[in-house]
Short mmCIF file of C-alpha atoms and ligand atoms in Angstrom, two decimals:
data_model
loop_
_atom_site.label_atom_id
_atom_site.label_comp_id
_atom_site.label_asym_id
_atom_site.label_seq_id
_atom_site.Cartn_x
_atom_site.Cartn_y
_atom_site.Cartn_z
CA MET A 121 0.00 0.00 0.00
CA SER A 122 1.24 3.51 -0.74
CA THR A 123 2.02 5.95 2.01
CA GLN A 124 -0.91 8.06 0.92
CA GLU A 125 -3.32 5.15 1.24
CA SER A 126 -2.02 3.90 4.56
CA ILE A 127 -2.09 7.34 6.15
CA ALA A 128 -5.60 7.93 4.78
CA ASP A 129 -6.70 4.53 6.16
CA ASN A 130 -5.09 5.18 9.53
CA LEU A 131 -6.79 8.55 9.75
CA GLN A 132 -10.11 6.95 8.98
CA CYS A 133 -9.52 4.40 11.76
CA VAL A 134 -8.61 7.07 14.29
CA ARG A 135 -11.65 9.14 13.34
CA SER A 136 -13.87 6.08 13.92
CA ARG A 137 -12.27 5.46 17.30
CA ILE A 138 -12.97 9.07 18.28
CA HIS A 139 -16.52 8.76 17.03
CA GLU A 140 -17.18 5.56 18.97
CA ALA A 141 -15.52 6.78 22.15
CA ALA A 142 -17.66 9.92 22.03
CA LEU A 143 -20.90 8.03 21.49
CA ALA A 144 -20.00 5.55 24.24
CA CYS A 145 -19.99 8.35 26.81
CA GLY A 146 -22.86 10.36 25.36
CA ARG A 147 -20.76 13.15 23.81
CA ASP A 148 -21.12 14.79 20.42
CA PRO A 149 -18.24 13.46 18.25
CA ALA A 150 -18.01 16.91 16.67
CA SER A 151 -16.90 18.33 20.02
CA ILE A 152 -13.54 16.52 19.72
CA SER A 153 -10.77 17.62 17.34
CA LEU A 154 -8.04 15.38 16.06
CA LEU A 155 -4.52 16.81 16.20
CA ALA A 156 -2.18 14.78 13.97
CA VAL A 157 1.24 14.67 15.64
CA SER A 158 3.77 14.68 12.81
CA LYS A 159 7.00 15.08 14.76
CA MET A 160 9.87 13.09 13.29
CA HIS A 161 7.84 12.31 10.18
CA PRO A 162 8.67 13.93 6.84
CA VAL A 163 6.67 16.65 5.14
CA ALA A 164 5.43 14.05 2.62
CA ALA A 165 3.52 12.37 5.46
CA ILE A 166 1.94 15.68 6.43
CA GLU A 167 0.95 16.30 2.82
CA ALA A 168 -0.62 12.84 2.63
CA ALA A 169 -2.67 13.50 5.76
CA PHE A 170 -3.64 16.91 4.42
CA ARG A 171 -4.93 15.35 1.21
CA ALA A 172 -6.98 13.00 3.38
CA GLY A 173 -8.67 16.00 4.97
CA GLN A 174 -6.54 16.54 8.09
CA ARG A 175 -5.93 20.20 9.01
CA HIS A 176 -4.54 20.33 12.57
CA PHE A 177 -0.91 19.24 12.93
CA GLY A 178 1.28 19.04 16.04
CA GLU A 179 5.05 19.31 16.29
CA SER A 180 7.34 18.97 19.32
CA TYR A 181 10.80 20.18 18.37
CA ALA A 182 11.15 23.87 17.57
CA GLN A 183 13.85 23.61 14.91
CA GLU A 184 12.22 20.74 13.01
CA ALA A 185 8.81 22.33 13.40
CA VAL A 186 9.76 25.69 11.97
CA GLU A 187 11.49 24.09 8.99
CA LYS A 188 8.38 22.06 8.20
CA VAL A 189 6.04 25.02 8.57
CA ALA A 190 8.21 26.95 6.11
CA GLU A 191 8.35 24.06 3.66
CA LEU A 192 4.59 23.58 3.77
CA LYS A 193 3.61 27.23 3.45
CA ALA A 194 1.65 26.43 0.31
CA LEU A 195 -0.76 24.08 2.15
CA ASP A 196 -3.65 26.41 2.66
CA GLY A 197 -5.61 26.14 5.88
CA VAL A 198 -3.20 24.11 8.00
CA ILE A 199 -3.34 24.92 11.71
CA TRP A 200 -0.02 24.38 13.47
CA HIS A 201 0.17 23.36 17.13
CA PHE A 202 3.40 23.35 19.10
CA ILE A 203 3.16 20.62 21.77
CA GLY A 204 6.74 20.01 22.95
CA PRO A 205 8.86 21.40 25.75
CA LEU A 206 9.75 25.00 24.99
CA GLN A 207 13.04 26.64 26.04
CA SER A 208 13.07 30.39 26.27
CA ASN A 209 15.64 30.75 23.48
CA LYS A 210 13.23 28.97 21.09
CA THR A 211 10.08 30.97 21.74
CA ARG A 212 10.47 33.49 18.90
CA PRO A 213 10.08 31.15 15.90
CA VAL A 214 7.18 29.42 17.64
CA ALA A 215 5.46 32.76 18.35
CA GLU A 216 5.95 33.74 14.72
CA HIS A 217 4.89 30.55 12.94
CA PHE A 218 2.39 28.65 15.07
CA ASP A 219 -1.31 29.03 15.83
CA TRP A 220 -1.33 27.16 19.14
CA VAL A 221 1.09 26.24 21.93
CA HIS A 222 -0.09 23.43 24.25
CA SER A 223 2.96 23.22 26.47
CA VAL A 224 3.15 26.49 28.39
CA ASP A 225 4.06 25.71 31.98
CA ARG A 226 5.68 28.88 33.29
CA LEU A 227 5.07 32.59 33.08
CA LYS A 228 8.45 33.47 31.60
CA ILE A 229 7.71 31.42 28.48
CA ALA A 230 4.22 32.89 28.18
CA GLN A 231 5.56 36.42 28.47
CA ARG A 232 8.12 35.83 25.74
CA LEU A 233 5.50 34.28 23.44
CA SER A 234 3.23 37.27 23.95
CA ASP A 235 6.03 39.80 23.42
CA GLN A 236 7.27 38.01 20.30
CA ARG A 237 3.90 37.37 18.69
CA PRO A 238 3.83 39.56 15.56
CA ALA A 239 1.26 42.34 15.82
CA GLY A 240 -0.37 41.46 12.49
CA LEU A 241 -1.32 37.94 13.63
CA PRO A 242 -4.24 36.93 15.84
CA PRO A 243 -3.32 36.14 19.46
CA LEU A 244 -1.52 32.83 19.95
CA ASN A 245 -3.83 30.16 21.41
CA ILE A 246 -2.44 28.74 24.64
CA CYS A 247 -2.99 25.63 26.73
CA LEU A 248 -1.29 25.34 30.09
CA GLN A 249 0.46 22.00 30.53
CA VAL A 250 -0.27 20.42 33.91
CA ASN A 251 2.03 17.89 35.58
CA ILE A 252 -0.99 15.91 36.66
CA ASP A 253 0.87 12.92 38.09
CA HIS A 254 3.40 15.02 39.99
CA GLU A 255 6.25 13.40 38.08
CA GLY A 256 9.55 14.88 39.20
CA SER A 257 11.17 14.92 35.80
CA LYS A 258 8.19 16.03 33.73
CA SER A 259 7.23 19.39 32.30
CA GLY A 260 4.03 20.99 33.44
CA VAL A 261 2.81 23.31 36.15
CA ALA A 262 1.91 21.68 39.48
CA PRO A 263 -1.88 21.54 39.95
CA GLU A 264 -1.51 23.70 43.07
CA GLU A 265 0.14 26.46 41.02
CA LEU A 266 -2.25 26.36 38.07
CA ALA A 267 -4.65 29.08 39.22
CA ALA A 268 -1.88 31.65 39.64
CA LEU A 269 -0.33 30.84 36.27
CA ALA A 270 -3.72 31.02 34.51
CA GLU A 271 -4.41 34.41 36.02
CA ALA A 272 -1.08 35.81 34.83
CA VAL A 273 -1.24 34.26 31.36
CA ASN A 274 -4.79 35.44 30.87
CA GLN A 275 -3.57 39.05 31.11
CA LEU A 276 -0.97 38.81 28.35
CA PRO A 277 -2.17 40.79 25.33
CA GLN A 278 -0.95 38.64 22.46
CA LEU A 279 -2.08 35.31 23.95
CA CYS A 280 -5.52 33.74 24.11
CA LEU A 281 -5.82 31.28 26.97
CA ARG A 282 -7.85 28.30 25.69
CA GLY A 283 -7.43 25.55 28.27
CA LEU A 284 -5.26 22.77 29.65
CA MET A 285 -3.04 19.98 28.40
CA CYS A 286 -1.47 16.94 30.05
CA ILE A 287 0.70 13.92 29.32
CA PRO A 288 -0.01 11.46 32.13
CA ASP A 289 2.46 8.74 33.09
CA PRO A 290 1.51 5.98 30.59
CA THR A 291 3.13 3.15 32.55
CA ARG A 292 0.69 2.75 35.41
CA GLY A 293 -2.26 1.11 33.68
CA ASP A 294 -5.71 2.15 32.53
CA GLU A 295 -7.28 2.84 35.90
CA ALA A 296 -4.48 5.22 36.92
CA LEU A 297 -4.72 6.93 33.52
CA ARG A 298 -8.46 7.32 33.88
CA GLN A 299 -7.95 8.91 37.30
CA SER A 300 -5.38 11.34 35.91
CA PHE A 301 -7.71 12.35 33.08
CA ALA A 302 -10.56 12.74 35.57
CA ALA A 303 -8.37 14.96 37.75
CA MET A 304 -7.63 17.10 34.67
CA GLN A 305 -11.32 17.37 33.89
CA LYS A 306 -11.95 18.58 37.41
CA LEU A 307 -9.16 21.19 37.23
CA PHE A 308 -10.54 22.35 33.89
CA GLU A 309 -14.10 22.72 35.18
CA THR A 310 -12.87 24.61 38.24
CA LEU A 311 -10.83 26.97 36.08
CA ARG A 312 -13.82 27.52 33.83
CA THR A 313 -15.84 28.94 36.68
CA HIS A 314 -13.34 31.86 36.56
CA TYR A 315 -12.71 31.90 32.80
CA PRO A 316 -15.91 30.73 31.08
CA ASP A 317 -14.38 31.15 27.61
CA LEU A 318 -11.95 28.27 28.10
CA ASP A 319 -12.94 25.52 25.68
CA THR A 320 -9.97 23.17 25.29
CA LEU A 321 -8.85 20.11 27.17
CA SER A 322 -5.92 18.62 25.24
CA MET A 323 -5.34 15.04 26.35
CA GLY A 324 -5.20 11.51 24.97
CA MET A 325 -2.73 10.00 22.50
CA SER A 326 -2.65 6.89 20.26
CA ASP A 327 -2.99 4.40 23.12
CA ASP A 328 -5.36 6.20 25.45
CA LEU A 329 -7.51 8.59 23.43
CA ASP A 330 -10.66 6.62 24.30
CA LEU A 331 -10.05 7.03 28.04
CA ALA A 332 -9.32 10.73 27.58
CA ILE A 333 -12.52 11.30 25.59
CA ALA A 334 -14.55 9.66 28.36
CA GLN A 335 -13.11 12.31 30.71
CA GLY A 336 -13.88 15.29 28.53
CA ALA A 337 -10.94 15.69 26.12
CA THR A 338 -11.69 18.18 23.33
CA ILE A 339 -8.40 17.70 21.44
CA VAL A 340 -6.69 14.32 21.17
CA ARG A 341 -3.06 14.35 19.99
CA VAL A 342 -2.34 11.29 17.86
CA GLY A 343 0.96 10.41 16.19
CA THR A 344 1.77 6.71 15.92
CA ALA A 345 -1.74 5.55 15.05
CA ILE A 346 -1.72 7.87 12.02
CA PHE A 347 1.88 8.02 10.83
CA GLY A 348 3.38 4.80 12.24
CA GLN A 349 6.37 4.41 14.52
CA ARG A 350 8.88 7.20 14.90
CA ASN A 351 12.42 5.95 14.70
CA GLY A 352 14.66 8.38 16.44
CA THR A 353 16.68 10.42 13.99
CA SER A 354 15.45 9.51 10.54
CA ALA A 355 11.86 9.42 9.47
CA PRO A 356 10.16 6.22 8.33
CA LEU A 357 9.03 7.21 4.87
C1 PLP B 486 4.51 12.50 20.47
C2 PLP B 486 3.40 13.13 21.22
C3 PLP B 486 2.07 12.73 21.04
C4 PLP B 486 1.65 11.57 20.15
O1 PLP B 486 1.96 10.35 20.73
P1 PLP B 486 1.53 8.97 20.03
O2 PLP B 486 1.65 7.98 21.13
O3 PLP B 486 2.51 8.73 18.92
O4 PLP B 486 0.14 9.12 19.54
C5 PLP B 486 1.09 13.40 21.74
N1 PLP B 486 1.38 14.43 22.56
C6 PLP B 486 2.65 14.86 22.75
C7 PLP B 486 2.90 16.00 23.66
C8 PLP B 486 3.69 14.22 22.09
O5 PLP B 486 4.94 14.66 22.30
#
């Protein structure tokens, strides 16, 4: 099978999974967006997904991401999401070339993104990444510090705070994952009592998107199930 066909088939499969997971918990499937995570896959894979109707793409590494965005300028209507850890010396290209950043976990990064967002562009959409399992080594704001960060980020002029994102520890089994997603849903609902315009809960990946949807995910970020395995340095196509 050609790359085009297999990516189109995989996308169809993932869309059905989203559809079924939504119906299984009484949600409208249209309330969930699919973000295709194309990190470490070549631009040809992104083009194949685009031809199969996909519009939202996620990248994790600033350098790679910015190169791909530049190469794919001609693809009209692509929405680019930055989802990886962001160092302060890499904020400028992300502020200039992306539509969303899901991985903001400290004020310094948010301030730089706001300052560096070009005036002619709409505000950059922001999700705050939460370290929901209190993992020592992981990115993300501690749940206890979320309210303060949200308040500060919400005041930055060139950002639009949209919601929350998490990457729970995948090694502890389904019940622990479900609890982490449920804890995120609760944080999100609490935050929404202060900021009713928040509309985005970014959680769930190839292996756990069904669990995340049952706990209210509005964006699922899916790489492997669409593009296949990533293999370190070189891309699989
Ligand atoms: C790579 C990545 C994904 C996609 O993971 P898969 O298991 O390949 O679906 C989702 N979110 C983030 C933040 C990632 O870095």
